[in-house]
Each structure stands twice: as C-alpha cells, then as structure tokens.
Tab-separated table of C-alpha atoms in Angstrom:
chain	number	residue	atom	x	y	z
I	1	MET	CA	7.701	21.941	-23.339
I	2	GLU	CA	7.619	23.670	-19.956
I	3	TYR	CA	4.639	21.604	-18.814
I	4	ILE	CA	6.296	18.373	-19.930
I	5	LEU	CA	9.357	19.249	-17.832
I	6	ILE	CA	7.152	19.986	-14.821
I	7	PHE	CA	5.412	16.627	-15.352
I	8	ILE	CA	8.609	14.574	-15.681
I	9	ALA	CA	10.268	16.327	-12.759
I	10	ALA	CA	7.269	15.876	-10.453
I	11	VAL	CA	6.584	12.247	-11.349
I	12	PHE	CA	10.079	10.812	-11.612
I	13	VAL	CA	12.932	13.122	-10.583
I	14	ASN	CA	11.488	14.955	-7.591
I	15	ASN	CA	8.953	12.320	-6.595
I	16	VAL	CA	7.112	13.704	-3.601
I	17	VAL	CA	7.453	10.480	-1.593
I	18	LEU	CA	10.797	9.063	-2.669
I	19	SER	CA	12.754	12.283	-3.074
I	20	GLN	CA	11.073	14.867	-0.845
I	21	PHE	CA	9.753	12.466	1.838
I	22	LEU	CA	6.269	13.962	1.913
I	23	GLY	CA	3.349	11.596	2.369
I	24	ILE	CA	5.379	8.880	4.081
I	25	CYS	CA	2.558	7.882	6.480
I	26	PRO	CA	0.168	6.666	3.762
I	27	PHE	CA	3.135	5.359	1.770
I	28	LEU	CA	4.066	2.969	4.564
I	29	GLY	CA	0.627	2.495	6.089
I	30	VAL	CA	-1.651	1.952	3.083
I	31	SER	CA	0.753	0.065	0.850
I	32	LYS	CA	0.206	-3.532	1.880
I	33	LYS	CA	-2.180	-4.224	-1.015
I	34	VAL	CA	-2.316	-2.788	-4.519
I	35	GLU	CA	-6.096	-2.366	-4.227
I	36	THR	CA	-5.874	-0.097	-1.182
I	37	ALA	CA	-2.966	1.777	-2.770
I	38	GLY	CA	-5.172	2.446	-5.795
I	39	GLY	CA	-7.991	3.830	-3.660
I	40	MET	CA	-5.650	6.094	-1.738
I	41	SER	CA	-3.993	7.236	-4.970
I	42	ALA	CA	-7.318	8.216	-6.538
I	43	ALA	CA	-8.412	10.120	-3.456
I	44	VAL	CA	-5.060	11.926	-3.149
I	45	THR	CA	-5.098	12.865	-6.840
I	46	PHE	CA	-8.516	14.466	-6.575
I	47	VAL	CA	-7.920	16.282	-3.283
I	48	LEU	CA	-4.388	17.374	-4.198
I	49	THR	CA	-5.580	19.002	-7.422
I	50	ILE	CA	-8.562	20.783	-5.874
I	51	ALA	CA	-6.596	21.851	-2.788
I	52	THR	CA	-3.770	23.263	-4.898
I	53	ILE	CA	-6.205	25.357	-6.931
I	54	ALA	CA	-7.993	26.621	-3.807
I	55	THR	CA	-4.823	27.432	-1.859
I	56	PHE	CA	-3.248	29.101	-4.908
I	57	LEU	CA	-6.237	31.397	-5.348
I	58	VAL	CA	-6.384	32.249	-1.635
I	59	GLN	CA	-2.640	32.973	-1.563
I	60	LYS	CA	-2.666	35.211	-4.656
I	61	TYR	CA	-5.967	37.028	-4.130
I	62	VAL	CA	-6.273	37.209	-0.346
I	63	LEU	CA	-3.044	36.608	1.582
I	64	ASP	CA	-0.714	38.488	-0.790
I	65	VAL	CA	-3.156	41.366	-1.391
I	66	PHE	CA	-3.734	42.034	2.310
I	67	GLY	CA	-0.147	41.358	3.432
I	68	LEU	CA	-1.054	38.199	5.321
I	69	ALA	CA	1.547	35.870	3.791
I	70	PHE	CA	2.674	34.904	7.310
I	71	MET	CA	-0.695	33.158	7.738
I	72	GLN	CA	-0.004	30.814	4.805
I	73	THR	CA	0.526	27.523	6.648
I	74	ILE	CA	-2.439	27.770	9.006
I	75	THR	CA	-4.674	29.039	6.207
I	76	PHE	CA	-3.671	26.195	3.913
I	77	ILE	CA	-4.272	23.618	6.654
I	78	LEU	CA	-7.766	25.023	7.276
I	79	ILE	CA	-8.538	25.088	3.536
I	80	ILE	CA	-7.396	21.482	3.053
I	81	ALA	CA	-9.313	20.205	6.097
I	82	SER	CA	-12.446	22.110	5.063
I	83	LEU	CA	-12.148	20.915	1.487
I	84	VAL	CA	-11.846	17.281	2.527
I	85	GLN	CA	-14.852	17.602	4.857
I	86	LEU	CA	-16.896	19.328	2.157
I	87	LEU	CA	-15.902	16.691	-0.374
I	88	GLU	CA	-16.892	13.952	2.052
I	89	ILE	CA	-20.330	15.495	2.614
I	90	VAL	CA	-20.947	16.037	-1.115
I	91	LEU	CA	-19.833	12.523	-2.053
I	92	LYS	CA	-22.015	11.017	0.654
I	93	LYS	CA	-25.102	12.723	-0.804
I	94	VAL	CA	-24.325	12.718	-4.531
I	95	SER	CA	-22.472	9.445	-5.027
I	96	PRO	CA	-22.783	7.004	-2.129
I	97	ALA	CA	-21.035	4.296	-4.175
I	98	LEU	CA	-17.952	6.457	-4.689
I	99	TYR	CA	-18.085	7.537	-1.048
I	100	GLN	CA	-18.087	3.876	0.020
I	101	ALA	CA	-15.289	3.072	-2.426
I	102	LEU	CA	-13.052	5.800	-1.006
I	103	GLY	CA	-14.038	4.820	2.518
I	104	VAL	CA	-11.420	5.673	5.107
I	105	TYR	CA	-9.069	7.244	2.553
I	106	LEU	CA	-10.841	10.606	2.475
I	107	PRO	CA	-10.344	11.490	6.166
I	108	LEU	CA	-6.745	10.224	5.960
I	109	ILE	CA	-5.967	12.796	3.282
I	110	THR	CA	-6.564	15.623	5.751
I	111	THR	CA	-3.396	14.602	7.590
I	112	ASN	CA	-1.370	13.780	4.460
I	113	CYS	CA	1.497	16.264	4.446
I	114	CYS	CA	1.881	15.707	0.695
I	115	VAL	CA	-1.185	17.885	0.047
I	116	LEU	CA	0.087	20.737	2.207
I	117	GLY	CA	3.616	20.353	0.845
I	118	VAL	CA	2.499	20.670	-2.765
I	119	ALA	CA	0.363	23.720	-1.967
I	120	ILE	CA	3.369	25.428	-0.389
I	121	LEU	CA	5.776	24.317	-3.141
I	122	VAL	CA	3.519	25.847	-5.803
I	123	ILE	CA	3.792	29.222	-4.081
I	124	GLN	CA	7.550	28.894	-3.469
I	125	LYS	CA	8.194	28.012	-7.124
I	126	ASP	CA	6.087	31.017	-8.193
I	127	TYR	CA	3.967	28.992	-10.611
I	128	ASN	CA	0.966	30.455	-12.386
I	129	LEU	CA	-2.389	28.677	-12.076
I	130	VAL	CA	-1.932	26.367	-15.075
I	131	GLN	CA	1.582	25.402	-13.967
I	132	ALA	CA	0.247	24.819	-10.448
I	133	VAL	CA	-2.465	22.458	-11.722
I	134	VAL	CA	0.022	20.569	-13.919
I	135	PHE	CA	2.391	20.295	-10.954
I	136	ALA	CA	-0.390	19.090	-8.633
I	137	ILE	CA	-1.642	16.443	-11.052
I	138	SER	CA	1.917	15.340	-11.856
I	139	THR	CA	2.802	15.097	-8.181
I	140	ALA	CA	-0.333	13.045	-7.545
I	141	ILE	CA	0.613	10.719	-10.414
I	142	GLY	CA	4.116	10.395	-8.944
I	143	PHE	CA	2.621	9.636	-5.531
I	144	ALA	CA	0.317	7.021	-7.081
I	145	LEU	CA	3.163	5.466	-9.054
I	146	ALA	CA	5.430	5.151	-6.015
I	147	LEU	CA	2.601	3.871	-3.816
I	148	THR	CA	1.426	1.286	-6.354
I	149	ILE	CA	4.926	-0.014	-7.105
I	150	PHE	CA	5.685	-0.228	-3.392
I	151	ALA	CA	2.382	-2.033	-2.714
I	152	GLY	CA	3.120	-4.525	-5.487
I	153	ILE	CA	6.559	-5.228	-4.075
I	154	ARG	CA	5.124	-5.643	-0.577
I	155	GLU	CA	2.498	-8.080	-1.848
I	156	GLN	CA	5.263	-10.075	-3.505
I	157	LEU	CA	7.389	-9.969	-0.337
I	158	ALA	CA	4.477	-11.421	1.626
I	159	LEU	CA	4.742	-14.550	-0.535
I	160	THR	CA	8.479	-15.034	-0.017
I	161	HIS	CA	10.485	-16.335	2.904
I	162	ILE	CA	11.971	-13.458	4.882
I	163	PRO	CA	14.044	-13.914	8.054
I	164	GLU	CA	11.953	-13.315	11.178
I	165	GLY	CA	13.861	-10.194	12.236
I	166	MET	CA	13.317	-8.551	8.845
I	167	LYS	CA	9.549	-9.085	8.541
I	168	GLY	CA	7.192	-6.118	8.593
I	169	THR	CA	8.599	-2.626	8.956
I	170	PRO	CA	12.327	-3.437	8.513
I	171	ILE	CA	11.903	-5.008	5.075
I	172	ALA	CA	9.413	-2.280	4.108
I	173	LEU	CA	11.954	0.438	4.927
I	174	ILE	CA	14.730	-1.360	3.051
I	175	THR	CA	12.409	-1.761	0.060
I	176	ALA	CA	11.447	1.913	0.195
I	177	GLY	CA	15.121	2.867	0.240
I	178	LEU	CA	15.862	0.673	-2.772
I	179	LEU	CA	12.874	2.125	-4.608
I	180	ALA	CA	14.077	5.667	-3.849
I	181	MET	CA	17.526	4.750	-5.200
I	182	ALA	CA	15.919	3.377	-8.349
I	183	PHE	CA	14.030	6.652	-8.869
I	184	MET	CA	17.317	8.564	-8.462
I	185	GLY	CA	18.269	7.077	-11.818
I	186	PHE	CA	15.759	9.452	-13.432
I	187	SER	CA	17.658	12.535	-12.174
I	188	CYS	CA	19.600	12.828	-15.450
I	189	ILE	CA	16.376	13.330	-17.439
I	190	VAL	CA	15.658	16.901	-16.334
C-alpha cells in the first residue's frame, strides 16, 4: 500500500513539473510535438531511475559515512553528468539505433533539474532503496504524463486560431497553468 501511495502522489498529486516546478525547461522547450515529448520522456525515465539509485548509494555509503553530507549537491551533479555521458558512450557502441532515436535528448537531461531534484528529495524524505526506485519511476511517469498531455494540447493549439499577441509562449504558459490547476484536483486522493 505504501508503494501505491508513493506512486499516486508522485504521478498526480505532487507532479514534479506541475506542482514542484522542476524540469520546466524541457517541459516548455520540448513539448511542441507529442513525438519529441515521448523521446524526452523515455530518456528522462531511464536516466532518472539510474541516477536516483547511484546518488542514493553514494549518499548512504560514502557521504553519510564520512561526514561529507555538505558535498551532496555538487556530488550529485557530477554523478548525473557522468552517468549521462557514460550512458551516451555505451548507447553509441551497443545500440546505435537507440542512440539515434534519443538523439539530442540525452545531453539535455544533464541540465534537467528534475533529475537532481528527485535525487535530493529521495534523501530528504528518508526513503529506503526500494522506495527511492518507486519514487523515481513514478516521478518519471508523472513527468512523461504532464509532458505528453501538454504536447498534445500544444499540437491542437497550433491548428486553432489564436490572437497574434497570444501565440507562442503566452498561450503555452496559460495552458501550463490550466494543466497545473487540473492536476490540483488530484490532491484529495492522497
């Protein structure tokens, strides 16, 4: 039951993009087409899960043991950047097709604050490793859900008549606000 609550809270109630405002850059920048939103979502899901496991283990077995908790943020940033670079190199050699499919999304994940935010939230919430993995996967699903819905709405908006002053970023921000309000309706679940 505990894992189901973590899942529902991370996907719907405390959506990382719409509630906590982490990962806004890819949310606004990569959401013009559902196809690109899907690619970014897949890449974020994979990196977010692996990065959360790696940062959790480093925090618990290195930083906490040696009293270096003050080095958490810089350590996590280095781990995430190294992990993304390593993943890029491995994918390029092992699966060139997947590497091409992810394309520019892999390097973009290095600067996605959603990955760092989840790694820090796992430590702040004092989750164990299984809870941390469930939280990471759930957060990635919530990110993908918000990004895909937003991309679908933006594709639909491109087909409608919008006043000249509202085209582009203004209508995107209004849409994001309305989407965040819609997700607030889930707050009574948990």
